[in-house]
XYZ file of C-alpha atoms in Angstrom:
323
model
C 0.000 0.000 0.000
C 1.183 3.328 -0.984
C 1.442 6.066 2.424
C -0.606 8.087 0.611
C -3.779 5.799 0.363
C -2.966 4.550 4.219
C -3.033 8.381 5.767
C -6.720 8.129 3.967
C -7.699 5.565 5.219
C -6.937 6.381 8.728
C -8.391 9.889 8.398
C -11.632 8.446 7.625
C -11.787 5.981 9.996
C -11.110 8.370 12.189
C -13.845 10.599 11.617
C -16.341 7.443 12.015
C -16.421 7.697 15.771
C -16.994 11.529 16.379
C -20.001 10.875 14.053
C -21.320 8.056 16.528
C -20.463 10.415 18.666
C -22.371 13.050 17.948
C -25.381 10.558 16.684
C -25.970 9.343 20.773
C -25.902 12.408 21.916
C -28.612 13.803 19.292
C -31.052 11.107 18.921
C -32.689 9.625 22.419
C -32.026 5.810 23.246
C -34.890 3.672 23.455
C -36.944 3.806 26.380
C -35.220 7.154 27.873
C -37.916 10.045 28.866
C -37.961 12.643 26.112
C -36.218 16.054 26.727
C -37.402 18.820 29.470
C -37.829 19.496 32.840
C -35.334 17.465 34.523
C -36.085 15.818 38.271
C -35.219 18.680 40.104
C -38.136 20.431 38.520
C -35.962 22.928 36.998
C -35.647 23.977 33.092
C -32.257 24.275 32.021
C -31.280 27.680 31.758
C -31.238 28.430 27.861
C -27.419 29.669 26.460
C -26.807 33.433 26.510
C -27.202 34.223 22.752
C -24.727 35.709 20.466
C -25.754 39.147 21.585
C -24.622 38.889 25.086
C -27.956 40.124 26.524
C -29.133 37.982 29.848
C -31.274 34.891 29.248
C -34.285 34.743 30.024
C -35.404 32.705 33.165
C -38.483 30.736 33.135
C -40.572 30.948 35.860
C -40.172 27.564 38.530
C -42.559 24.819 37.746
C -44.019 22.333 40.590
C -43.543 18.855 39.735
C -45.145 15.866 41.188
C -42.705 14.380 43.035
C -43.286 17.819 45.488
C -40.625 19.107 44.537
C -40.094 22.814 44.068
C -42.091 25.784 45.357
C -45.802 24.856 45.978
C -48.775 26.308 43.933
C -50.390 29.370 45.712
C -53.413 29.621 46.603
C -55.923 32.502 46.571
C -56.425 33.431 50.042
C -60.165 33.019 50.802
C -62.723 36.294 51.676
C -63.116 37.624 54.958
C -66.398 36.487 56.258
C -67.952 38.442 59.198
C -70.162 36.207 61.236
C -73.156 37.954 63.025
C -76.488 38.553 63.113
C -78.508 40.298 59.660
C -78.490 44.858 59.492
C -82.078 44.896 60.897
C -81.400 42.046 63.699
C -79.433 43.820 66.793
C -76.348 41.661 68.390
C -76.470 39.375 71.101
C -76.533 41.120 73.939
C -78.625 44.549 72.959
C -78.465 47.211 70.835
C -74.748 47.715 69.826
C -73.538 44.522 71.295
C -73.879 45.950 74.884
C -74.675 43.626 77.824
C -78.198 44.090 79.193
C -78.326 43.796 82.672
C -81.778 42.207 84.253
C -84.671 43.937 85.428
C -84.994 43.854 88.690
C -87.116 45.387 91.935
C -85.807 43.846 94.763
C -87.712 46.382 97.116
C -90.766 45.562 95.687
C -91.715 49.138 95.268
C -93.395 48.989 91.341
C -89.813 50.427 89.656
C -87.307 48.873 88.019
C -83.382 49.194 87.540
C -82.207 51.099 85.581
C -84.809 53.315 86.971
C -84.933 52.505 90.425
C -81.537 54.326 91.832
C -81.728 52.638 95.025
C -83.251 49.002 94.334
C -82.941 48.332 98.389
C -85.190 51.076 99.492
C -88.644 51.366 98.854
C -88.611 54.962 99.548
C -86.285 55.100 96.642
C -87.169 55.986 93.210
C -87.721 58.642 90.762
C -90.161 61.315 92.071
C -89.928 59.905 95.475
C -89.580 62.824 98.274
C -85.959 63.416 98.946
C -85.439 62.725 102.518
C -82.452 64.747 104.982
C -80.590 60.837 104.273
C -77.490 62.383 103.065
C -79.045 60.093 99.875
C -80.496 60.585 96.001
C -83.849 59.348 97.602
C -85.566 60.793 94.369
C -83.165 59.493 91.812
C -82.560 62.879 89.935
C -78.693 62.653 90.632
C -78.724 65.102 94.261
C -78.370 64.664 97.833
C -80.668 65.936 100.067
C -82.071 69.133 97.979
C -84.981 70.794 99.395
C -85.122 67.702 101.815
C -87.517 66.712 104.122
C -86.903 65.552 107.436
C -88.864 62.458 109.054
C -91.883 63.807 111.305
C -92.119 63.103 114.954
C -95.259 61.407 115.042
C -97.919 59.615 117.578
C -98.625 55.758 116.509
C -101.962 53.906 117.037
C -103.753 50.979 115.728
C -107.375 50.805 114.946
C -109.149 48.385 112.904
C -106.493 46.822 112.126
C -105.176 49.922 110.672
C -102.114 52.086 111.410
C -102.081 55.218 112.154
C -99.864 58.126 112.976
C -100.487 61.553 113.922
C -97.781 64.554 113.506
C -98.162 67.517 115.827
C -95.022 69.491 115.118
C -95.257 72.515 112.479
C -98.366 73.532 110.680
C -98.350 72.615 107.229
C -99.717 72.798 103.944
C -101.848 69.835 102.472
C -98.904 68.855 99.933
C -96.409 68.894 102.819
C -98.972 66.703 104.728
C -99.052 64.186 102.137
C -95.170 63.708 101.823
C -94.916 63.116 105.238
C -97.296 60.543 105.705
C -95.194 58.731 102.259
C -92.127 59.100 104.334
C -93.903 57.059 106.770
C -94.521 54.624 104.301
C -98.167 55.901 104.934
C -101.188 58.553 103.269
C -103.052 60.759 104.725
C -106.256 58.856 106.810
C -109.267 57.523 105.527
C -112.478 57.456 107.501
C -115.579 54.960 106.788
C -117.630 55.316 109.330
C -118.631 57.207 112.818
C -116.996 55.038 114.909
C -113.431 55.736 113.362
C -114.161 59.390 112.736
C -114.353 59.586 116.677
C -111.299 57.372 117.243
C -109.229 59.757 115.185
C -110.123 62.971 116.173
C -109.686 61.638 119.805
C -106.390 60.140 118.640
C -104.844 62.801 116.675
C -106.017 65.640 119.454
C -106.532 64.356 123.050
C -102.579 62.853 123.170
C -100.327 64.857 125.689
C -99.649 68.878 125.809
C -96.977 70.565 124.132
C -96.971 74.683 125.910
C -94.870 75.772 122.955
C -97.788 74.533 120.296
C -100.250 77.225 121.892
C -101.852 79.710 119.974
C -104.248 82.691 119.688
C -106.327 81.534 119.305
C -105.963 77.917 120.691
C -105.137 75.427 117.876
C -103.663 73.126 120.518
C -104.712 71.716 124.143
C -102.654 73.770 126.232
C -102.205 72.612 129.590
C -104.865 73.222 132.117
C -106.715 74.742 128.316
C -109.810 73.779 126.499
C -109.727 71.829 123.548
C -110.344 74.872 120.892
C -112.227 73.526 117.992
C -110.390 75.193 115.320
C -106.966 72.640 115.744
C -107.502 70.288 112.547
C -105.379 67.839 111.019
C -105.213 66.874 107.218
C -107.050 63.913 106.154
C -106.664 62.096 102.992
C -110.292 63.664 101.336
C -110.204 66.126 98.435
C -112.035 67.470 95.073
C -108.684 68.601 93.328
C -109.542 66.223 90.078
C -113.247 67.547 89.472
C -114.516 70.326 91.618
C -117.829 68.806 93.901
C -116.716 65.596 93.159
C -114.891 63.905 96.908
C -112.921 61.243 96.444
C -110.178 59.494 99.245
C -106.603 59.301 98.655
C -106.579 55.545 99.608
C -108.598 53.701 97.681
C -109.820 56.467 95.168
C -113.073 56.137 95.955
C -115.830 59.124 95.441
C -117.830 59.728 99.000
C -119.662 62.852 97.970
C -120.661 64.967 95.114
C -122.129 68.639 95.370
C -121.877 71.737 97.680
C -123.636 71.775 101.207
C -126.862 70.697 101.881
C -127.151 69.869 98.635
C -124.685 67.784 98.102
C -125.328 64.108 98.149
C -123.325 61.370 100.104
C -122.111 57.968 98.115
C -124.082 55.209 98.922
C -122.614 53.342 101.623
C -120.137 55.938 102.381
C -119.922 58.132 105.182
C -119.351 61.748 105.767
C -119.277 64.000 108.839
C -119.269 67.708 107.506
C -119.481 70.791 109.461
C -121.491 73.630 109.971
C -120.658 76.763 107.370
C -120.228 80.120 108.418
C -123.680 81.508 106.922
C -126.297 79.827 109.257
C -127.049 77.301 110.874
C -128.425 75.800 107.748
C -125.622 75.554 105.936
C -123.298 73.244 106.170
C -119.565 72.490 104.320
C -118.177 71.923 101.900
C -118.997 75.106 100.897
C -115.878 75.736 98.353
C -115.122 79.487 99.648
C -112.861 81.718 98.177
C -109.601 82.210 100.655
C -108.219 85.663 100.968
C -105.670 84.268 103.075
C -103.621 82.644 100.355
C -105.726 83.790 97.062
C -106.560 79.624 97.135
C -110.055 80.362 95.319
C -110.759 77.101 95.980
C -111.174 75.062 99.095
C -110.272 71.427 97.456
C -108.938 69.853 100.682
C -110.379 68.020 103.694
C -109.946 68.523 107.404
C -110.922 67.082 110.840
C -111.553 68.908 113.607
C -111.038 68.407 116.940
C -114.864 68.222 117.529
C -114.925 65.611 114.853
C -116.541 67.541 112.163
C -114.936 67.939 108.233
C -114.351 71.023 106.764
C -113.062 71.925 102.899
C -109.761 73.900 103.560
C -107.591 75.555 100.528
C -104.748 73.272 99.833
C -101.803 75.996 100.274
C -103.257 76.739 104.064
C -100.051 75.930 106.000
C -102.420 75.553 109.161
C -103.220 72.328 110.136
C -101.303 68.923 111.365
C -101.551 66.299 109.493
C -102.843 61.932 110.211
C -101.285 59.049 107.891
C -102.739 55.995 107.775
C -101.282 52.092 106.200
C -104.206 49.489 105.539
């Protein structure tokens, strides 16, 4: 063989296995998993290009095998969980806490109301007692205050009674202390108890400092002077003529005088009237006294006779009675 031919022959024999070479690495063997992703879950990064500018990264894929970042997931609506717009929240209005109702005195009121839910006294409107309390509720101690009469006690009936002595008063100021008792001014029903009071509320004990000119008290070694009287618990204020009592609300007499006419089954006990001898009270007279131009409120006198008296007359004592 000629050297020429043989350096031929080897150069093509040598070219034979870069071309295998380059044949396994271009087509896939049998059975191998085509080209992409690899297990990682990566994509190979493709080759800068001639231009020199930065490849382009693809974003990171998740692959089965959990590998890689996990898909993300919308994060789900705030829900509110209550009750609908027109439907208030547990609780009250607002969501508050309600606190129960109560009345542990048993005096008709409530809490919030009730200021004092211990005292039956207590409560809005009540009469503000000297207690160095809000006996009324209206957020004050003690204004215009009243103090606690010094009363008599007696029973009758099975009623009880008290009789204050102290002050002459006006028939409003009679009333509040008889509630401050717990009490309201008396109510009579018949001749026997109309006597019982008057002797009650008059014939107790002697006080020198209560006389008066004229008498209105039993001074010692004095008379009995018929003009002392004490509040009782009768008036007309609602509808002039018409008599009703405090306790009870009853109506025991409609009219003027004579003729005026007594409730059936009622009883009533009125006095003479200034005019005669015929004419009798309630006669409704105009008071000069106090301009009170009418006489709406009821009286006993010490001789146990009624008389219609103008409300604003600070001058009489007062009886309270509890059934």
């Amino acid at each position: 063989m000629k050297l020429g031919a043989w350096k031929l022959t080897h150069s093509a024999l040598a070219v034979v296995p870069f071309f295998l070479a380059c044949s396994a690495q271009s087509t896939p063997s049998e059975g191998a998993p085509p080209p992409g992703p690899s297990s990682t879950g990566t994509t190979p990064a493709p080759e800068a290009s001639d231009t020199g500018s930065e490849p382009e990264v693809a974003a990171p894929m998740a692959s089965e095998g959990g590998g890689g970042a996990p898909p993300v997931s919308p994060a789900p609506a705030p829900t509110t969980e209550g009750p609908p717009a027109n439907e208030p929240a547990a609780g009250g209005a607002g969501g508050q806490s309600v606190l129960p109702l109560t009345d542990d005195d048993a005096d008709g009121v409530e809490t919030p109301d009730d200021c004092n839910d211990q005292d039956p006294l207590a409560q809005p409107g009540a009469l503000e007692r000297c207690n160095m309390a809000d006996d009324d509720c209206d957020g004050e101690t003690d204004e215009d205050c009243f103090m606690l009469p010094e009363v008599d006690r007696g029973q009758y009936g099975g009623h009880e009674y008290a009789a204050y002595r102290g002050t002459k008063l006006a028939h409003a100021e009679a009333e509040r202390g008889c509630r401050l008792l717990g009490m309201e001014l008396a109510r009579i029903d018949d001749a026997q108890e109309n006597t019982w009071l008057a002797d009650f509320a008059f014939n107790q004990g002697t006080r020198s400092d209560d006389c008066e000119t004229p008498c209105t008290w039993h001074c010692e070694g004095a008379v009995l002077c018929d003009q002392a009287q004490i509040w009782i618990g009768g008036n007309d204020k609602a509808e002039e003529g018409t008599w009703t009592w405090r306790i009870g609300g009853d109506n025991f007499f409609t009219g003027l005088g004579k003729a005026g006419i007594t409730t059936a089954g009622m009883f009533t006990s009125w006095g003479q009237a200034g005019g005669g001898p015929d004419e009798l009270q309630p006669n409704n007279e105009a008071n000069n006294e106090t301009l009170d131009t009418w006489e709406d409120c009821l009286v006993l006198r010490t001789n146990g006779k009624w008389f219609d008296l103008g409300c604003q007359n600070r001058r009489a004592w007062f009886a309270c009675e509890q059934r």
